Every structure is written in C-alpha cells, then in structure tokens.
PDB file of C-alpha atoms and ligand atoms in Angstrom:
ATOM      1  CA  MET A   1      24.502 -88.527  31.532  1.00  0.00           C
ATOM      2  CA  ILE A   2      25.801 -89.182  35.026  1.00  0.00           C
ATOM      3  CA  ASP A   3      24.376 -92.740  34.834  1.00  0.00           C
ATOM      4  CA  GLY A   4      26.182 -93.264  31.575  1.00  0.00           C
ATOM      5  CA  VAL A   5      29.477 -92.130  33.039  1.00  0.00           C
ATOM      6  CA  ALA A   6      28.989 -94.372  36.091  1.00  0.00           C
ATOM      7  CA  LYS A   7      28.241 -97.375  33.841  1.00  0.00           C
ATOM      8  CA  TYR A   8      31.319 -96.600  31.763  1.00  0.00           C
ATOM      9  CA  VAL A   9      33.530 -96.340  34.861  1.00  0.00           C
ATOM     10  CA  ASN A  10      32.077 -99.593  36.270  1.00  0.00           C
ATOM     11  CA  THR A  11      32.742-101.429  33.028  1.00  0.00           C
ATOM     12  CA  GLN A  12      36.271-100.089  32.957  1.00  0.00           C
ATOM     13  CA  ILE A  13      36.875-101.217  36.564  1.00  0.00           C
ATOM     14  CA  CYS A  14      35.434-104.679  35.864  1.00  0.00           C
ATOM     15  CA  ASP A  15      37.588-105.066  32.767  1.00  0.00           C
ATOM     16  CA  HIS A  16      40.588-103.934  34.752  1.00  0.00           C
ATOM     17  CA  LEU A  17      39.874-106.393  37.582  1.00  0.00           C
ATOM     18  CA  ARG A  18      39.430-109.208  35.082  1.00  0.00           C
ATOM     19  CA  VAL A  19      42.946-108.507  33.873  1.00  0.00           C
ATOM     20  CA  ILE A  20      44.715-107.940  37.192  1.00  0.00           C
ATOM     21  CA  VAL A  21      42.975-110.322  39.655  1.00  0.00           C
ATOM     22  CA  PRO A  22      44.009-113.691  38.141  1.00  0.00           C
ATOM     23  CA  PRO A  23      47.735-112.827  38.141  1.00  0.00           C
ATOM     24  CA  ILE A  24      47.442-111.534  41.729  1.00  0.00           C
ATOM     25  CA  LEU A  25      45.754-114.773  42.800  1.00  0.00           C
ATOM     26  CA  ALA A  26      48.335-116.791  40.889  1.00  0.00           C
ATOM     27  CA  ALA A  27      51.147-114.792  42.514  1.00  0.00           C
ATOM     28  CA  GLY A  28      49.554-115.355  45.937  1.00  0.00           C
ATOM     29  CA  ALA A  29      49.346-119.081  45.274  1.00  0.00           C
ATOM     30  CA  GLY A  30      52.967-119.007  44.124  1.00  0.00           C
ATOM     31  CA  VAL A  31      54.094-117.278  47.329  1.00  0.00           C
ATOM     32  CA  LEU A  32      52.130-119.793  49.425  1.00  0.00           C
ATOM     33  CA  ALA A  33      53.607-122.733  47.511  1.00  0.00           C
ATOM     34  CA  TYR A  34      57.096-121.306  48.046  1.00  0.00           C
ATOM     35  CA  GLY A  35      56.361-120.737  51.734  1.00  0.00           C
ATOM     36  CA  VAL A  36      55.171-124.317  52.159  1.00  0.00           C
ATOM     37  CA  ARG A  37      57.802-126.178  50.129  1.00  0.00           C
ATOM     38  CA  GLY A  38      60.575-123.714  49.180  1.00  0.00           C
ATOM     39  CA  ARG A  39      63.858-124.988  50.592  1.00  0.00           C
ATOM     40  CA  SER A  40      65.001-121.479  51.593  1.00  0.00           C
ATOM     41  CA  SER A  41      61.560-120.274  52.787  1.00  0.00           C
ATOM     42  CA  GLN A  42      61.382-118.696  56.246  1.00  0.00           C
ATOM     43  CA  ILE A  43      57.690-117.807  55.900  1.00  0.00           C
ATOM     44  CA  PHE A  44      56.385-120.494  58.278  1.00  0.00           C
ATOM     45  CA  GLY A  45      59.355-120.542  60.646  1.00  0.00           C
ATOM     46  CA  PRO A  46      63.144-120.354  60.905  1.00  0.00           C
ATOM     47  CA  SER A  47      64.813-122.878  58.632  1.00  0.00           C
ATOM     48  CA  VAL A  48      68.195-123.645  57.079  1.00  0.00           C
ATOM     49  CA  TRP A  49      68.961-125.468  53.845  1.00  0.00           C
ATOM     50  CA  ARG A  50      72.761-125.324  53.530  1.00  0.00           C
ATOM     51  CA  GLY A  51      75.892-124.857  55.614  1.00  0.00           C
ATOM     52  CA  ASP A  52      78.879-122.571  55.215  1.00  0.00           C
ATOM     53  CA  PRO A  53      80.180-122.782  51.603  1.00  0.00           C
ATOM     54  CA  ARG A  54      83.709-121.909  52.833  1.00  0.00           C
ATOM     55  CA  HIS A  55      83.813-125.146  54.829  1.00  0.00           C
ATOM     56  CA  ASN A  56      84.753-128.358  52.969  1.00  0.00           C
ATOM     57  CA  ALA A  57      82.127-130.594  54.564  1.00  0.00           C
ATOM     58  CA  VAL A  58      78.690-131.948  53.687  1.00  0.00           C
ATOM     59  CA  ALA A  59      75.873-133.033  56.019  1.00  0.00           C
ATOM     60  CA  ILE A  60      74.215-136.302  55.004  1.00  0.00           C
ATOM     61  CA  THR A  61      70.751-136.572  56.550  1.00  0.00           C
ATOM     62  CA  PHE A  62      68.317-139.480  56.729  1.00  0.00           C
ATOM     63  CA  ASP A  63      64.562-139.109  57.254  1.00  0.00           C
ATOM     64  CA  ASP A  64      61.795-141.495  58.349  1.00  0.00           C
ATOM     65  CA  GLY A  65      63.822-143.827  60.561  1.00  0.00           C
ATOM     66  CA  PRO A  66      64.632-145.650  62.571  1.00  0.00           C
ATOM     67  CA  SER A  67      63.802-148.747  60.546  1.00  0.00           C
ATOM     68  CA  GLU A  68      64.821-152.389  60.780  1.00  0.00           C
ATOM     69  CA  SER A  69      67.488-151.683  58.117  1.00  0.00           C
ATOM     70  CA  THR A  70      69.055-148.664  59.842  1.00  0.00           C
ATOM     71  CA  PRO A  71      71.863-150.816  61.398  1.00  0.00           C
ATOM     72  CA  LEU A  72      73.062-151.688  57.867  1.00  0.00           C
ATOM     73  CA  LEU A  73      73.348-147.972  57.153  1.00  0.00           C
ATOM     74  CA  LEU A  74      75.246-147.449  60.411  1.00  0.00           C
ATOM     75  CA  ASP A  75      77.772-150.088  59.238  1.00  0.00           C
ATOM     76  CA  THR A  76      78.416-148.156  56.013  1.00  0.00           C
ATOM     77  CA  LEU A  77      78.732-144.819  57.826  1.00  0.00           C
ATOM     78  CA  ARG A  78      81.197-146.417  60.270  1.00  0.00           C
ATOM     79  CA  GLN A  79      83.229-147.833  57.378  1.00  0.00           C
ATOM     80  CA  TYR A  80      83.827-144.305  56.038  1.00  0.00           C
ATOM     81  CA  GLY A  81      84.091-142.545  59.412  1.00  0.00           C
ATOM     82  CA  ALA A  82      81.031-140.488  58.514  1.00  0.00           C
ATOM     83  CA  SER A  83      78.868-138.558  60.959  1.00  0.00           C
ATOM     84  CA  ALA A  84      75.283-138.037  59.820  1.00  0.00           C
ATOM     85  CA  THR A  85      71.979-136.625  61.024  1.00  0.00           C
ATOM     86  CA  PHE A  86      68.852-138.753  61.410  1.00  0.00           C
ATOM     87  CA  PHE A  87      65.453-137.043  61.385  1.00  0.00           C
ATOM     88  CA  GLN A  88      63.426-139.740  63.099  1.00  0.00           C
ATOM     89  CA  CYS A  89      59.683-140.157  63.638  1.00  0.00           C
ATOM     90  CA  GLY A  90      58.497-140.596  67.230  1.00  0.00           C
ATOM     91  CA  SER A  91      56.302-143.576  66.383  1.00  0.00           C
ATOM     92  CA  ASN A  92      59.251-145.345  64.708  1.00  0.00           C
ATOM     93  CA  VAL A  93      61.391-144.669  67.796  1.00  0.00           C
ATOM     94  CA  ARG A  94      58.740-146.270  70.035  1.00  0.00           C
ATOM     95  CA  ARG A  95      58.624-149.264  67.662  1.00  0.00           C
ATOM     96  CA  LEU A  96      62.423-149.651  67.524  1.00  0.00           C
ATOM     97  CA  PRO A  97      63.903-147.940  70.601  1.00  0.00           C
ATOM     98  CA  ALA A  98      67.072-150.076  70.619  1.00  0.00           C
ATOM     99  CA  ILE A  99      67.908-148.999  67.059  1.00  0.00           C
ATOM    100  CA  ALA A 100      67.292-145.322  67.903  1.00  0.00           C
ATOM    101  CA  ARG A 101      69.734-145.722  70.817  1.00  0.00           C
ATOM    102  CA  GLU A 102      72.231-147.436  68.478  1.00  0.00           C
ATOM    103  CA  VAL A 103      72.124-144.395  66.151  1.00  0.00           C
ATOM    104  CA  GLN A 104      72.716-142.086  69.112  1.00  0.00           C
ATOM    105  CA  ALA A 105      75.541-144.264  70.525  1.00  0.00           C
ATOM    106  CA  ALA A 106      77.317-144.164  67.144  1.00  0.00           C
ATOM    107  CA  GLY A 107      77.645-140.387  67.572  1.00  0.00           C
ATOM    108  CA  HIS A 108      75.137-139.270  64.951  1.00  0.00           C
ATOM    109  CA  GLU A 109      72.817-136.318  65.482  1.00  0.00           C
ATOM    110  CA  ILE A 110      69.105-136.972  65.889  1.00  0.00           C
ATOM    111  CA  GLY A 111      66.373-134.561  64.788  1.00  0.00           C
ATOM    112  CA  ASN A 112      62.585-134.563  65.129  1.00  0.00           C
ATOM    113  CA  HIS A 113      60.669-135.577  61.969  1.00  0.00           C
ATOM    114  CA  SER A 114      57.240-135.442  63.696  1.00  0.00           C
ATOM    115  CA  ASP A 115      55.537-138.326  65.473  1.00  0.00           C
ATOM    116  CA  SER A 116      53.174-139.755  62.834  1.00  0.00           C
ATOM    117  CA  HIS A 117      54.648-138.244  59.613  1.00  0.00           C
ATOM    118  CA  PRO A 118      51.503-136.273  58.675  1.00  0.00           C
ATOM    119  CA  LEU A 119      51.066-133.994  55.687  1.00  0.00           C
ATOM    120  CA  CYS A 120      50.589-130.758  57.635  1.00  0.00           C
ATOM    121  CA  CYS A 121      49.003-128.421  55.078  1.00  0.00           C
ATOM    122  CA  PHE A 122      45.451-127.482  56.134  1.00  0.00           C
ATOM    123  CA  ARG A 123      46.080-128.972  59.600  1.00  0.00           C
ATOM    124  CA  ALA A 124      45.296-126.933  62.749  1.00  0.00           C
ATOM    125  CA  PRO A 125      48.287-125.378  64.559  1.00  0.00           C
ATOM    126  CA  ALA A 126      47.393-127.410  67.691  1.00  0.00           C
ATOM    127  CA  PHE A 127      47.618-130.665  65.697  1.00  0.00           C
ATOM    128  CA  ILE A 128      51.043-129.696  64.356  1.00  0.00           C
ATOM    129  CA  HIS A 129      52.302-128.733  67.823  1.00  0.00           C
ATOM    130  CA  ASP A 130      50.977-131.866  69.490  1.00  0.00           C
ATOM    131  CA  ASP A 131      52.458-134.220  66.882  1.00  0.00           C
ATOM    132  CA  PHE A 132      55.969-132.756  67.233  1.00  0.00           C
ATOM    133  CA  ALA A 133      55.593-132.489  71.042  1.00  0.00           C
ATOM    134  CA  ARG A 134      54.675-136.193  71.254  1.00  0.00           C
ATOM    135  CA  ALA A 135      57.853-137.031  69.316  1.00  0.00           C
ATOM    136  CA  GLN A 136      59.973-134.778  71.578  1.00  0.00           C
ATOM    137  CA  LEU A 137      58.636-136.645  74.608  1.00  0.00           C
ATOM    138  CA  THR A 138      59.475-140.005  72.990  1.00  0.00           C
ATOM    139  CA  PHE A 139      63.046-138.835  72.293  1.00  0.00           C
ATOM    140  CA  GLU A 140      63.439-137.673  75.888  1.00  0.00           C
ATOM    141  CA  GLN A 141      62.111-140.951  77.282  1.00  0.00           C
ATOM    142  CA  THR A 142      64.099-143.170  74.870  1.00  0.00           C
ATOM    143  CA  LEU A 143      67.367-141.260  74.469  1.00  0.00           C
ATOM    144  CA  GLY A 144      67.445-139.073  77.544  1.00  0.00           C
ATOM    145  CA  THR A 145      67.612-135.942  75.441  1.00  0.00           C
ATOM    146  CA  ALA A 146      65.363-134.030  73.044  1.00  0.00           C
ATOM    147  CA  PRO A 147      66.488-132.788  69.602  1.00  0.00           C
ATOM    148  CA  SER A 148      67.040-129.129  68.727  1.00  0.00           C
ATOM    149  CA  LEU A 149      66.523-129.684  64.993  1.00  0.00           C
ATOM    150  CA  MET A 150      63.400-130.689  63.104  1.00  0.00           C
ATOM    151  CA  ARG A 151      62.478-131.458  59.522  1.00  0.00           C
ATOM    152  CA  ALA A 152      58.892-131.175  58.291  1.00  0.00           C
ATOM    153  CA  PRO A 153      57.387-134.378  56.838  1.00  0.00           C
ATOM    154  CA  PHE A 154      57.351-134.075  53.025  1.00  0.00           C
ATOM    155  CA  GLY A 155      59.197-130.763  53.519  1.00  0.00           C
ATOM    156  CA  VAL A 156      55.753-129.162  53.955  1.00  0.00           C
ATOM    157  CA  ARG A 157      55.503-126.289  56.477  1.00  0.00           C
ATOM    158  CA  TRP A 158      52.203-124.652  57.432  1.00  0.00           C
ATOM    159  CA  PHE A 159      50.615-122.097  59.736  1.00  0.00           C
ATOM    160  CA  GLY A 160      51.501-123.141  63.278  1.00  0.00           C
ATOM    161  CA  TYR A 161      55.043-124.300  62.495  1.00  0.00           C
ATOM    162  CA  ARG A 162      56.674-121.074  63.718  1.00  0.00           C
ATOM    163  CA  ASP A 163      54.800-121.241  67.035  1.00  0.00           C
ATOM    164  CA  MET A 164      55.508-124.981  67.451  1.00  0.00           C
ATOM    165  CA  GLN A 165      59.225-124.452  66.742  1.00  0.00           C
ATOM    166  CA  ALA A 166      59.404-121.605  69.272  1.00  0.00           C
ATOM    167  CA  LYS A 167      57.616-123.611  71.990  1.00  0.00           C
ATOM    168  CA  LEU A 168      59.674-126.776  71.471  1.00  0.00           C
ATOM    169  CA  GLY A 169      63.001-125.035  70.705  1.00  0.00           C
ATOM    170  CA  LEU A 170      63.327-126.600  67.251  1.00  0.00           C
ATOM    171  CA  ARG A 171      65.248-125.164  64.315  1.00  0.00           C
ATOM    172  CA  GLY A 172      63.943-126.169  60.895  1.00  0.00           C
ATOM    173  CA  VAL A 173      66.228-127.977  58.443  1.00  0.00           C
ATOM    174  CA  MET A 174      65.424-128.427  54.763  1.00  0.00           C
ATOM    175  CA  TRP A 175      68.073-129.596  52.277  1.00  0.00           C
ATOM    176  CA  THR A 176      70.334-128.413  49.465  1.00  0.00           C
ATOM    177  CA  VAL A 177      69.659-131.586  47.457  1.00  0.00           C
ATOM    178  CA  ILE A 178      67.143-134.378  47.958  1.00  0.00           C
ATOM    179  CA  GLY A 179      68.001-137.816  46.563  1.00  0.00           C
ATOM    180  CA  LEU A 180      64.427-138.951  45.749  1.00  0.00           C
ATOM    181  CA  ASP A 181      65.649-142.349  46.964  1.00  0.00           C
ATOM    182  CA  TRP A 182      62.098-143.607  47.490  1.00  0.00           C
ATOM    183  CA  LYS A 183      61.428-143.583  43.750  1.00  0.00           C
ATOM    184  CA  LEU A 184      64.661-143.464  41.725  1.00  0.00           C
ATOM    185  CA  SER A 185      67.313-146.114  41.071  1.00  0.00           C
ATOM    186  CA  ALA A 186      70.476-146.091  43.187  1.00  0.00           C
ATOM    187  CA  GLU A 187      72.425-144.846  40.182  1.00  0.00           C
ATOM    188  CA  ALA A 188      70.016-141.942  39.582  1.00  0.00           C
ATOM    189  CA  VAL A 189      70.087-141.031  43.286  1.00  0.00           C
ATOM    190  CA  CYS A 190      73.913-140.991  43.187  1.00  0.00           C
ATOM    191  CA  ASN A 191      73.960-138.821  40.107  1.00  0.00           C
ATOM    192  CA  ARG A 192      71.572-136.275  41.652  1.00  0.00           C
ATOM    193  CA  VAL A 193      73.505-136.066  44.897  1.00  0.00           C
ATOM    194  CA  LEU A 194      77.002-136.084  43.409  1.00  0.00           C
ATOM    195  CA  ARG A 195      76.074-133.384  40.879  1.00  0.00           C
ATOM    196  CA  ALA A 196      74.933-131.064  43.676  1.00  0.00           C
ATOM    197  CA  ALA A 197      77.329-131.901  46.493  1.00  0.00           C
ATOM    198  CA  SER A 198      79.965-129.333  47.379  1.00  0.00           C
ATOM    199  CA  ASN A 199      81.036-127.317  50.434  1.00  0.00           C
ATOM    200  CA  GLY A 200      78.158-126.832  52.863  1.00  0.00           C
ATOM    201  CA  THR A 201      75.652-129.076  51.078  1.00  0.00           C
ATOM    202  CA  ILE A 202      72.881-130.688  53.136  1.00  0.00           C
ATOM    203  CA  VAL A 203      71.841-133.977  51.481  1.00  0.00           C
ATOM    204  CA  CYS A 204      68.423-135.520  52.197  1.00  0.00           C
ATOM    205  CA  LEU A 205      68.093-139.318  51.970  1.00  0.00           C
ATOM    206  CA  HIS A 206      65.925-141.847  53.840  1.00  0.00           C
ATOM    207  CA  ASP A 207      66.458-144.835  56.147  1.00  0.00           C
ATOM    208  CA  GLY A 208      62.700-145.453  56.343  1.00  0.00           C
ATOM    209  CA  ARG A 209      59.516-144.838  54.409  1.00  0.00           C
ATOM    210  CA  GLY A 210      57.182-142.764  56.563  1.00  0.00           C
ATOM    211  CA  CYS A 211      56.068-144.878  59.521  1.00  0.00           C
ATOM    212  CA  THR A 212      55.950-148.159  57.588  1.00  0.00           C
ATOM    213  CA  ALA A 213      57.349-151.195  59.407  1.00  0.00           C
ATOM    214  CA  ARG A 214      60.135-153.133  57.632  1.00  0.00           C
ATOM    215  CA  PRO A 215      60.447-150.701  54.689  1.00  0.00           C
ATOM    216  CA  ASP A 216      62.532-151.617  51.658  1.00  0.00           C
ATOM    217  CA  ILE A 217      65.436-149.138  51.677  1.00  0.00           C
ATOM    218  CA  ARG A 218      67.849-151.108  49.509  1.00  0.00           C
ATOM    219  CA  VAL A 219      68.133-148.248  47.006  1.00  0.00           C
ATOM    220  CA  SER A 220      69.070-145.813  49.781  1.00  0.00           C
ATOM    221  CA  LEU A 221      71.666-148.228  51.199  1.00  0.00           C
ATOM    222  CA  GLU A 222      73.214-148.863  47.793  1.00  0.00           C
ATOM    223  CA  ALA A 223      73.293-145.125  46.981  1.00  0.00           C
ATOM    224  CA  VAL A 224      75.066-144.278  50.242  1.00  0.00           C
ATOM    225  CA  LYS A 225      77.720-146.955  49.564  1.00  0.00           C
ATOM    226  CA  ARG A 226      78.549-145.180  46.308  1.00  0.00           C
ATOM    227  CA  ILE A 227      78.143-141.564  47.445  1.00  0.00           C
ATOM    228  CA  LEU A 228      80.404-141.647  50.526  1.00  0.00           C
ATOM    229  CA  PRO A 229      83.677-142.803  48.895  1.00  0.00           C
ATOM    230  CA  THR A 230      83.195-140.439  45.951  1.00  0.00           C
ATOM    231  CA  LEU A 231      82.713-137.413  48.200  1.00  0.00           C
ATOM    232  CA  LEU A 232      85.723-138.440  50.300  1.00  0.00           C
ATOM    233  CA  GLU A 233      87.812-138.541  47.104  1.00  0.00           C
ATOM    234  CA  ARG A 234      86.697-134.939  46.461  1.00  0.00           C
ATOM    235  CA  GLY A 235      88.146-133.945  49.825  1.00  0.00           C
ATOM    236  CA  LEU A 236      84.786-133.425  51.517  1.00  0.00           C
ATOM    237  CA  ARG A 237      84.212-134.420  55.140  1.00  0.00           C
ATOM    238  CA  PHE A 238      80.953-135.674  56.654  1.00  0.00           C
ATOM    239  CA  GLU A 239      79.527-133.667  59.511  1.00  0.00           C
ATOM    240  CA  THR A 240      76.242-133.428  61.360  1.00  0.00           C
ATOM    241  CA  VAL A 241      73.851-130.582  60.540  1.00  0.00           C
ATOM    242  CA  SER A 242      74.740-128.768  63.773  1.00  0.00           C
ATOM    243  CA  GLN A 243      78.442-129.049  62.960  1.00  0.00           C
ATOM    244  CA  ILE A 244      78.030-127.834  59.392  1.00  0.00           C
ATOM    245  CA  LEU A 245      76.036-124.817  60.611  1.00  0.00           C
ATOM    246  CA  CYS A 246      78.650-123.913  63.240  1.00  0.00           C
ATOM    247  CA  PRO A 247      81.943-125.085  61.727  1.00  0.00           C
ATOM    248  CA  VAL A 248      85.053-125.137  63.886  1.00  0.00           C
ATOM    249  CA  THR A 249      87.816-123.937  61.555  1.00  0.00           C
TER     250      THR A 249
HETATM  251 ZN1   ZN B   1      59.705-138.030  55.840  1.00  0.00          ZN
END
C-alpha cells in the first residue's frame, strides 16, 4: 500500500516536472538572452541606451572605426556642425592612428569598442578584460587619453563585463535605434533611424566593419548625409553621448 502511494506520488511529481521545467528553462534562456543583448539590460554591467527625453538632442554614434573612409564622414559631420561619438577598436586605431587623432581633433567623443572586436559570449572574464584593457592602452598611447565609455562588440555582454568595466572605469552604452547599415540600403537605414529619432535618442551606425581594412561604408556615409539635415529640420541638435547623458540646460 505504502509502495503504491509512493509510486503514485512519484508519477505525479514527474508529470508535474514535465510540465513546469521546460517553461522555466525557456524563461531562464529568455532572461539570459535579454541580459546579453537587451538594450536596457544592466545584468552584466552598468549601461545606458538613451539620453534625457526632455532635451532636444540626439547622439549619433559610429562603431568599428577608425577606417580609411572615416575622414569622409568627418566632412559630413563638419558640414552640419554635428558632434558625434566614435566607438573605436584598438586594433583599428593602431592601424590608422592619424585618423583616430583626426576624429579627436574634430571634437568628437571617442569610446572603447574592444581591441579585436570579439564575440564575447562564452569567453572567459580574463579574455574580456584583457581585450578592452589593450584597447585602453592604445587610446592612451595614441590620443593621450583613455575613454570613459565603451560599447560591446555586437552589443553582446557576458560574465566578466561588470568587473572589466569597474576596473577600467568604463560605462556601457547601447543604443535607442540601430541603423543596420552593414546590411540595409541607405534608404532603409534612414527610414529606421528617422522613424525612431526624437529627444534623447542614441543612434548606432558604423564607420567600419569590425577590424576589416578598407571596409566599404558607402551605405553608412550616404545614410548620414540624409539623416543629419532631416533631424536638424526637426529642431534636434547633435551631441556626444556624454553630453546627452548630462545635458546643460
Ligand atoms: Zn562593432
């Protein structure tokens, strides 16, 4: 009798687990995916994804530079009096130090986008720290100063990011809207950005393609030429990420 009851209880528990475990695992995977890629996630370290919505300014950001075509982008930004933020890779800065210095001299903000642009999920915390630390050193040696902002390659954070950010004094920056300028047409990039852009928006575009030499960024350049005048017509100003986070009103 007691055996029978035990068997019955076991069967009930197994049936119950069969029902509740998959959703728990799925929910866990969902939380992890959000932590890794969610634009507002703080799970793997402090991060921002938008500025003050009461402030009529947007922050245009460019990842993966500097590249050989970055000076063309600087010309367009100059034409519209726009300040921007460049999340550069250390290895690109060592390849093109004069262009990195040109970006700095034009008054734009520079952030750390890692050294080798790795996909950091499943990487050891020491690897993540060392890659960003190598880039910080390159910025110090090339520009005389190290960034206080960083953006994760592919927007992917992982275990070890929080510790790395604390040790290197880096605040994470995601985005309000990403242009997908490495795969869409200039028109589609414009539409995505212009649909989303309003007070406090952080826009993510690219002036490079990972650590590739001589990347083709014509779509990004064309998109920026269309986006800047349209946003100016809407009464929006262009500020760096640091400015948009701490607006002077
Ligand atoms: Zn990138």
